[in-house]
XYZ file of C-alpha atoms in Angstrom:
593
model
C 0.000 0.000 0.000
C 1.345 3.430 -0.932
C 0.676 6.907 0.357
C -0.580 8.356 -2.944
C -4.152 8.464 -1.676
C -3.212 9.326 1.905
C -4.160 12.617 3.545
C -1.929 15.558 2.767
C -0.435 15.775 6.252
C 1.212 12.367 5.740
C 3.420 13.956 3.078
C 4.863 16.559 5.459
C 8.632 16.641 5.535
C 10.098 14.903 8.536
C 11.614 18.110 9.945
C 8.304 19.973 9.767
C 6.442 17.046 11.314
C 8.924 16.880 14.152
C 8.716 20.617 14.815
C 4.915 20.463 14.833
C 4.956 17.447 17.175
C 7.282 19.251 19.567
C 5.147 22.389 19.483
C 1.937 20.421 20.060
C 3.441 18.626 23.072
C 4.604 21.959 24.504
C 1.127 23.456 24.058
C -0.494 20.447 25.739
C 1.990 20.734 28.589
C 1.217 24.435 29.034
C -2.526 23.757 29.176
C -2.145 21.499 32.223
C -1.111 24.546 34.288
C -4.378 26.310 33.456
C -7.792 25.642 34.983
C -9.812 22.919 33.238
C -13.151 23.585 34.930
C -14.719 26.327 37.020
C -16.064 24.181 39.877
C -14.416 21.809 42.317
C -17.327 19.380 42.100
C -15.279 17.288 39.700
C -12.812 15.134 41.706
C -9.262 16.380 41.856
C -10.076 20.120 41.901
C -9.058 21.156 38.378
C -9.897 24.808 39.041
C -6.470 25.984 40.218
C -4.207 27.816 37.758
C -0.515 27.057 38.041
C -0.943 23.917 40.151
C -2.043 20.776 38.222
C -4.085 18.204 40.092
C -5.826 14.904 39.455
C -6.103 14.095 35.755
C -4.056 17.188 34.914
C -1.003 15.529 36.479
C -1.385 12.491 34.216
C -1.777 14.722 31.148
C 1.275 16.701 32.292
C 3.408 13.556 32.555
C 2.301 12.264 29.146
C 2.896 15.646 27.487
C 6.318 15.994 29.130
C 7.374 12.536 27.935
C 6.105 13.315 24.446
C 8.156 16.504 24.425
C 11.232 14.702 25.748
C 11.086 11.937 23.153
C 10.361 14.450 20.382
C 13.460 16.427 21.371
C 15.539 13.243 21.342
C 14.787 13.002 17.616
C 16.833 16.143 16.985
C 20.005 14.301 17.964
C 20.520 16.344 21.119
C 23.448 14.941 23.045
C 22.331 13.226 26.216
C 18.830 12.410 24.928
C 19.619 9.808 22.297
C 20.033 7.145 24.969
C 16.279 7.393 25.558
C 15.494 5.836 22.211
C 17.915 3.056 21.270
C 15.142 1.394 19.230
C 14.058 4.564 17.375
C 12.548 7.961 18.170
C 9.426 8.269 16.056
C 7.191 5.400 17.202
C 7.590 6.220 20.943
C 6.812 9.873 20.225
C 3.709 8.876 18.262
C 2.470 6.581 21.018
C 3.043 9.147 23.754
C 1.200 11.777 21.717
C -1.725 9.367 21.420
C -1.544 8.766 25.159
C -1.638 12.503 25.863
C -4.648 12.920 23.603
C -6.296 9.902 25.249
C -5.889 11.298 28.776
C -6.991 14.801 27.821
C -9.893 13.557 25.723
C -11.085 11.235 28.464
C -10.806 14.072 31.003
C -12.936 16.355 28.841
C -15.523 13.613 28.396
C -15.599 12.796 32.120
C -15.954 16.464 33.100
C -18.737 16.987 30.578
C -20.593 13.853 31.693
C -20.322 14.590 35.413
C -20.994 18.324 35.369
C -23.492 18.408 32.512
C -21.880 19.503 29.244
C -18.797 21.068 27.691
C -19.927 24.460 28.961
C -18.245 23.532 32.247
C -14.805 23.429 30.601
C -12.298 26.240 31.076
C -9.753 27.326 28.392
C -6.983 25.155 29.870
C -8.739 21.956 28.817
C -9.133 23.218 25.241
C -5.486 24.334 25.116
C -4.266 20.890 26.166
C -6.669 19.141 23.787
C -5.567 21.324 20.861
C -1.898 20.757 21.595
C -2.362 17.002 21.956
C -4.307 16.840 18.680
C -1.590 18.788 16.857
C 1.054 16.448 18.273
C -0.842 13.336 17.160
C -1.509 14.597 13.623
C 2.068 15.792 13.189
C 3.538 12.566 14.599
C 1.734 10.592 11.901
C 3.958 12.381 9.406
C 7.100 11.000 11.046
C 8.652 7.993 9.286
C 8.422 4.577 10.881
C 11.326 3.156 12.874
C 11.053 -0.348 11.393
C 11.720 -0.902 7.682
C 8.814 -2.764 6.125
C 9.291 -5.499 3.568
C 6.346 -4.558 1.382
C 6.510 -0.775 1.390
C 9.027 1.770 2.576
C 6.298 4.393 3.028
C 3.462 2.807 5.062
C 0.223 4.601 5.742
C -0.912 5.890 9.120
C -2.497 2.616 10.233
C 0.635 0.617 9.367
C 2.789 3.082 11.262
C 0.582 2.765 14.322
C 0.575 -1.037 14.039
C 4.365 -1.155 13.752
C 4.603 1.147 16.767
C 3.319 -1.739 18.883
C 5.991 -4.138 17.694
C 8.843 -4.600 20.139
C 12.241 -3.755 18.648
C 14.988 -6.328 18.481
C 17.356 -5.964 21.457
C 20.547 -4.153 20.562
C 23.889 -4.796 22.097
C 24.972 -1.877 24.244
C 28.289 -0.944 25.700
C 28.915 -2.661 29.005
C 28.642 -0.371 32.000
C 30.402 -0.818 35.339
C 28.641 -3.381 37.512
C 27.690 -0.771 40.108
C 26.077 1.406 37.431
C 24.050 -1.514 36.090
C 22.871 -2.365 39.600
C 21.854 1.254 40.169
C 19.853 1.208 36.925
C 18.043 -1.966 38.044
C 17.315 -0.422 41.444
C 16.037 2.757 39.797
C 13.785 0.780 37.449
C 12.189 -1.090 40.348
C 11.861 2.166 42.280
C 9.938 3.715 39.380
C 7.823 0.580 39.115
C 6.995 0.757 42.837
C 6.007 4.418 42.505
C 3.731 3.732 39.523
C 2.120 0.744 41.244
C 1.590 2.723 44.468
C 0.075 5.610 42.536
C -2.363 3.232 40.847
C -3.508 1.711 44.123
C -3.761 5.103 45.834
C -6.110 6.581 43.222
C -9.135 7.733 45.208
C -11.755 7.892 42.470
C -12.575 5.931 39.325
C -11.990 8.794 36.852
C -8.387 9.145 38.005
C -7.788 5.396 37.828
C -9.120 5.163 34.266
C -6.870 8.052 33.254
C -4.005 6.250 34.990
C -4.675 3.099 32.929
C -4.667 5.096 29.682
C -1.395 6.826 30.566
C 0.328 3.618 31.684
C -0.830 1.631 28.647
C 0.531 4.133 26.123
C 3.560 5.021 28.240
C 4.673 1.423 28.756
C 4.182 0.609 25.071
C 6.186 3.697 24.114
C 9.196 2.984 26.307
C 9.065 -0.644 25.197
C 9.071 0.458 21.571
C 11.924 2.841 22.321
C 14.069 -0.088 23.403
C 14.400 0.865 27.072
C 12.577 -2.248 28.260
C 14.920 -4.392 26.175
C 17.911 -2.727 27.828
C 16.492 -3.211 31.317
C 15.686 -6.834 30.482
C 19.253 -7.418 29.354
C 20.556 -6.017 32.641
C 18.129 -8.016 34.781
C 19.073 -11.185 32.898
C 22.727 -10.470 33.548
C 22.165 -9.777 37.268
C 19.402 -12.224 38.150
C 20.100 -12.434 41.864
C 20.259 -8.651 42.149
C 16.988 -8.402 40.215
C 15.143 -10.809 42.512
C 16.512 -8.999 45.577
C 15.523 -5.588 44.176
C 12.017 -6.843 43.373
C 11.530 -8.208 46.888
C 12.884 -5.011 48.478
C 10.553 -2.862 46.366
C 7.614 -5.083 47.305
C 8.658 -4.933 50.980
C 8.590 -1.118 50.873
C 5.015 -0.988 49.562
C 3.110 -1.230 52.897
C 5.266 1.546 54.359
C 3.890 3.879 51.668
C 0.253 3.151 52.573
C -1.844 4.932 55.167
C -5.151 3.501 54.006
C -5.911 0.011 55.303
C -8.095 -0.732 52.292
C -5.251 -0.147 49.836
C -2.911 -2.357 51.864
C -5.563 -5.090 51.761
C -5.650 -4.808 47.965
C -1.878 -5.316 47.962
C -2.166 -8.420 50.156
C -4.842 -9.932 47.924
C -2.786 -9.137 44.828
C 0.096 -11.119 46.309
C -2.213 -14.060 47.024
C -3.607 -13.947 43.506
C -0.137 -13.542 41.966
C 1.338 -16.412 43.972
C -1.437 -18.775 42.907
C -1.007 -17.630 39.285
C 2.706 -18.390 39.501
C 1.880 -21.886 40.745
C -0.500 -22.334 37.804
C 2.321 -21.182 35.541
C 4.197 -24.344 36.475
C 1.292 -26.429 35.179
C 0.286 -24.361 32.139
C 3.371 -22.331 31.280
C 6.082 -24.925 31.780
C 4.399 -28.302 31.371
C 1.687 -27.151 28.949
C -1.215 -28.735 30.860
C -4.469 -26.814 30.503
C -5.965 -26.823 34.012
C -9.385 -25.150 34.278
C -10.042 -26.132 37.875
C -6.860 -24.896 39.504
C -8.640 -22.618 41.974
C -9.887 -25.771 43.721
C -6.373 -26.397 45.053
C -6.394 -22.920 46.555
C -9.685 -23.848 48.213
C -8.292 -27.128 49.545
C -5.426 -25.302 51.240
C -7.735 -22.611 52.620
C -10.272 -25.101 54.000
C -7.553 -27.272 55.516
C -6.023 -24.261 57.291
C -9.453 -23.034 58.417
C -10.363 -26.412 59.920
C -7.243 -26.437 62.127
C -7.197 -22.678 62.837
C -9.128 -22.852 66.097
C -12.205 -21.185 64.621
C -15.258 -21.670 66.875
C -17.216 -22.718 63.771
C -14.740 -25.444 62.800
C -16.280 -28.919 63.275
C -12.845 -30.336 64.145
C -12.267 -27.921 67.033
C -8.456 -27.980 67.052
C -5.868 -25.231 66.715
C -2.529 -25.925 65.095
C 0.458 -23.579 65.175
C 0.695 -21.643 61.955
C 3.653 -23.619 60.627
C 1.684 -26.821 61.148
C -1.395 -25.288 59.499
C 0.741 -24.318 56.500
C 2.075 -27.851 56.179
C -1.466 -29.214 56.560
C -2.818 -27.006 53.769
C 0.122 -27.747 51.454
C -0.068 -31.499 52.159
C -3.827 -31.596 51.567
C -3.430 -29.815 48.225
C -0.555 -32.117 47.290
C -2.667 -35.202 47.988
C -5.558 -33.842 45.962
C -3.183 -32.970 43.121
C -1.809 -36.511 42.991
C -5.232 -38.130 43.380
C -6.746 -36.021 40.602
C -3.694 -36.043 38.362
C -2.852 -39.749 38.438
C -5.954 -40.963 36.553
C -6.402 -37.907 34.334
C -2.969 -36.819 33.110
C -2.905 -39.546 30.474
C -5.399 -37.332 28.666
C -4.279 -34.438 26.506
C -5.538 -31.092 25.311
C -9.248 -30.411 25.464
C -10.008 -33.677 27.246
C -7.681 -32.802 30.110
C -9.198 -29.303 30.290
C -12.712 -30.755 30.599
C -11.667 -33.162 33.357
C -9.946 -30.443 35.406
C -12.943 -28.173 34.921
C -15.114 -30.967 36.316
C -12.800 -31.369 39.311
C -13.117 -27.676 40.159
C -16.909 -27.881 40.105
C -16.911 -31.149 42.059
C -14.817 -29.549 44.798
C -17.185 -26.587 45.125
C -20.285 -28.787 45.195
C -18.690 -31.216 47.661
C -17.724 -28.609 50.255
C -21.194 -27.131 49.818
C -22.759 -30.522 50.589
C -20.649 -31.330 53.689
C -23.076 -29.483 55.950
C -24.354 -32.234 58.254
C -27.534 -32.657 56.190
C -26.508 -33.718 52.702
C -23.304 -35.237 54.022
C -20.950 -35.282 57.008
C -20.651 -32.071 59.012
C -17.190 -30.962 57.949
C -17.340 -27.612 56.103
C -20.648 -26.050 57.299
C -21.896 -26.107 53.720
C -22.690 -22.768 52.113
C -22.009 -20.901 55.380
C -18.364 -21.905 55.207
C -16.005 -21.573 58.146
C -16.180 -17.996 59.527
C -14.491 -16.291 62.484
C -10.999 -17.535 61.631
C -8.722 -15.980 64.274
C -5.791 -13.773 63.409
C -2.339 -15.279 63.481
C 0.061 -14.874 66.353
C 3.593 -15.895 65.432
C 6.279 -15.614 68.104
C 4.209 -13.051 69.968
C 3.566 -10.925 66.864
C -0.206 -10.465 66.563
C -1.163 -9.939 62.929
C -4.566 -8.581 63.866
C -3.388 -5.366 65.519
C -1.328 -2.376 64.379
C 2.395 -2.154 65.022
C 4.737 0.830 64.933
C 7.963 0.013 63.092
C 10.556 2.722 62.462
C 8.022 5.520 62.672
C 5.575 3.746 60.338
C 2.299 2.191 61.467
C 1.524 -1.188 59.940
C -2.101 -2.251 60.217
C -3.629 -5.715 59.936
C -3.613 -5.761 56.133
C 0.003 -4.611 55.985
C 1.005 -7.358 58.419
C -0.571 -10.033 56.247
C 0.913 -8.419 53.154
C 4.420 -8.871 54.561
C 3.617 -12.456 55.552
C 2.331 -13.189 52.062
C 5.450 -11.584 50.618
C 7.518 -14.250 52.367
C 5.369 -16.947 50.777
C 5.692 -15.238 47.404
C 9.459 -15.252 47.759
C 9.384 -18.993 48.479
C 7.181 -19.674 45.452
C 9.402 -17.509 43.228
C 12.466 -19.443 44.376
C 10.753 -22.789 43.738
C 9.574 -21.726 40.292
C 12.959 -20.321 39.327
C 14.861 -23.406 40.483
C 12.378 -25.711 38.778
C 12.505 -23.782 35.527
C 16.307 -23.862 35.383
C 16.613 -27.511 36.365
C 16.704 -30.646 34.229
C 13.074 -31.276 35.187
C 12.106 -27.806 34.003
C 13.722 -28.400 30.616
C 11.855 -31.694 30.394
C 8.581 -29.870 31.129
C 9.277 -27.439 28.303
C 10.038 -30.331 25.970
C 6.710 -31.955 26.873
C 4.916 -28.665 26.338
C 6.406 -28.188 22.881
C 5.933 -31.779 21.634
C 5.033 -34.567 24.037
C 5.455 -37.285 21.402
C 8.967 -36.153 20.535
C 9.859 -35.788 24.223
C 8.650 -39.329 24.936
C 10.657 -40.627 21.991
C 13.771 -39.032 23.506
C 13.322 -41.020 26.717
C 11.385 -38.555 28.886
C 8.810 -40.144 31.177
C 6.045 -37.727 30.255
C 3.390 -39.050 32.649
C 5.641 -38.970 35.710
C 6.862 -35.443 34.967
C 3.363 -34.157 34.232
C 2.172 -35.615 37.521
C 5.099 -33.919 39.271
C 4.144 -30.557 37.714
C 0.512 -31.051 38.699
C 1.456 -31.923 42.290
C 3.925 -29.030 42.596
C 1.408 -26.518 41.247
C -1.256 -27.803 43.655
C 1.137 -27.524 46.603
C 2.022 -23.927 45.800
C -1.670 -23.038 45.558
C -2.283 -24.708 48.921
C 0.433 -22.585 50.527
C -1.281 -19.401 49.355
C -4.641 -20.747 50.514
C -3.480 -21.040 54.116
C -2.782 -17.290 54.242
C -5.921 -16.374 52.302
C -8.087 -18.100 54.920
C -6.737 -15.815 57.657
C -6.771 -12.656 55.529
C -10.436 -13.023 54.569
C -11.555 -14.264 58.034
C -13.756 -16.872 56.356
C -13.815 -19.465 53.564
C -16.951 -20.283 51.594
C -17.604 -22.425 48.491
C -18.531 -19.361 46.405
C -14.947 -18.105 46.627
C -13.674 -20.952 44.440
C -15.631 -20.892 41.198
C -14.483 -21.364 37.635
C -15.585 -17.877 36.586
C -16.970 -14.834 38.324
C -16.693 -11.082 38.524
C -14.200 -11.129 41.398
C -10.835 -12.961 41.314
C -9.340 -15.295 42.213
C -11.119 -17.896 40.120
C -9.877 -20.375 37.563
C -10.704 -18.189 34.553
C -8.894 -15.143 35.949
C -5.932 -17.239 37.062
C -5.532 -18.741 33.603
C -5.925 -15.311 32.023
C -3.256 -13.889 34.358
C -0.781 -16.522 33.160
C -1.583 -16.088 29.473
C -1.782 -12.294 29.480
C 1.289 -11.905 31.657
C 3.403 -14.358 29.668
C 3.413 -18.134 29.931
C 6.577 -19.757 31.188
C 8.086 -16.522 32.543
C 8.727 -15.581 36.150
C 7.447 -12.007 36.192
C 4.659 -12.411 33.614
C 2.037 -14.068 35.865
C 2.878 -11.640 38.669
C 2.214 -8.652 36.395
C -0.895 -10.221 34.867
C -2.344 -11.142 38.246
C -1.687 -7.660 39.637
C -3.518 -6.028 36.732
C -6.452 -8.450 36.729
C -7.019 -8.001 40.460
C -6.347 -4.270 40.679
C -8.622 -3.204 37.820
C -11.840 -4.827 39.170
C -10.985 -3.639 42.693
C -10.684 -0.005 41.561
C -13.591 -0.030 39.101
C -16.312 -1.518 41.263
C -18.929 0.798 39.753
C -18.492 -1.157 36.491
C -18.986 -4.546 38.136
C -21.892 -5.439 35.840
C -19.686 -4.918 32.783
C -16.424 -6.355 34.081
C -16.648 -9.638 32.196
C -17.508 -7.799 28.979
C -14.539 -5.449 29.379
C -12.366 -8.381 30.379
C -13.250 -10.191 27.145
C -12.625 -7.050 25.101
C -9.201 -6.617 26.698
C -8.383 -10.248 25.887
C -9.275 -9.737 22.239
C -7.159 -6.591 21.931
C -4.163 -8.104 23.684
C -4.302 -11.308 21.667
C -4.455 -9.196 18.522
C -1.543 -6.881 19.261
C 0.595 -8.837 21.758
C -0.306 -12.538 21.732
C 2.918 -13.517 23.502
C 1.809 -11.683 26.662
C 2.947 -8.552 28.425
C 6.201 -10.165 29.539
C 7.358 -12.754 27.014
C 10.508 -14.733 26.485
C 12.371 -14.821 23.188
C 10.785 -18.149 22.191
C 7.250 -16.729 22.360
C 8.205 -13.590 20.460
C 9.622 -15.663 17.614
C 6.594 -17.948 17.681
C 3.928 -15.236 17.427
C 5.691 -12.655 15.233
C 7.358 -12.754 11.872
C 11.117 -12.534 12.168
C 11.545 -10.785 8.840
C 13.895 -13.517 7.614
C 13.374 -15.199 4.276
C 13.873 -18.896 3.720
C 15.768 -18.120 0.494
C 17.512 -14.822 -0.281
C 15.705 -12.983 -3.083
C 18.809 -12.750 -5.267
C 19.617 -16.483 -5.149
C 18.137 -18.395 -8.090
C 16.041 -21.475 -7.547
C 16.556 -24.339 -9.978
C 13.529 -26.321 -11.064
C 15.107 -29.704 -11.663
C 11.948 -31.182 -13.111
C 11.565 -28.591 -15.830
C 15.210 -27.717 -16.134
C 14.519 -24.029 -15.708
C 15.734 -21.417 -13.288
C 13.446 -19.083 -11.294
C 14.292 -16.141 -9.070
C 13.894 -16.781 -5.374
C 10.834 -15.220 -3.847
């Protein structure tokens, strides 16, 4: 496709397009310092001139990044390091992000206050600047050379903007500098995550999602993510330590108990998703009833927790309750896996789906009427007491170093320890001989069996290990939520964790990777928790997000090199175009295609 029939602005010279993009970003940035509305009834108080607030801050950040990346295209010394993968696509994406935040803000203000008449000039200034930046950025050439056409149209340029650049080799830095870069990256990640959780109203959170989506895609397209990934791969132990330290600092940044509780539940969800990643991501076993193992661990811990509603009436120390929950999940994993793992594909998925439903119906029936009195049926096991480990009561607040940690923060730190254990187990398993055998089974079980791998035994081991890890998380979840009920462990529902959301967290985050399920689980739990007013439409929006992500990034948000090569064209030809092909049957020679 050529640009002969394209709009006139696509034919702008590159220099003019870059100047216009820079000017538009500067105008949008200036507008954020002006009032956007005349009344403070809209959340965030956008009436103050000279002091951005609420959605204005997000628009300010997007406009500033757009301006910074646009300036890097001029070859200014000290800015070229921002864009090792190219300058134009990141600038285009950030301009779209600025327009998205400003446009959404205008729409939200108009909807809440009753029309565009409530807008002040600052909103129109930012919108005009963002629109100029977007239109001008479409005139910038693409960063990736295309095989079919050297002058793609606007849609092709936008599509190629989403493609991750190939990692480039960079000059080695001193080890201390590389470690500082890793620490800084995790510090920025902690700040962004904390800002997302601390958003006090839905309009700000939606604007935050728009800014993060375009911003992350832009810096990924610029090549910065590839550079950080190269450094984290080189310093794996430092990376794991930095991630755990950043996660440890999170509760000390929270003063709202509700936000700390969201963090604790995210860790529970992420840990279970990482356990499912062993089954699905490494071994390639489609398990649709995995949440049942979480329920087994939670019910086992609740029964021995000393709850007055527990039919057993015993109270184990926490370490014994943890072992009980993990052992119960392990037994269930072996019992369910042994007769079913000889199945493959869809048949295995149907059987595991049936197991998840059987578990929920069984614990619902063990109420003393339909069956033995073991789980109190639909009422579940409530009034689970808070933990007390070595005199540390998790149910009360504690002052540590001038910071006050409430109940949710206490359980968050406890769950962080469990997450660290699960991360270590997953990492060791993935790098071991057994992990390589799992990957071989996932790629081609027949070929792996022909090479001498005992596929059934290793699949059963993956199933049992994944179930055990889920049981560990379940023991903490029982105490965090105070109660366990059958409705918490369904295949699908509007509130995670459930089997559908767990599987989606693994696939969207990146199957077979360490950080992918953690990122996917955090997003899939945080978004419904912050957008509760859209609860009736959550499954619809969830499905729409799946479609878009599978279309533009099927390998997941965090993908290894194997998945990137599998889902994207490498641009390599089987036969060079200038090498002739000889047709031996006809005795003629044809040019290679």
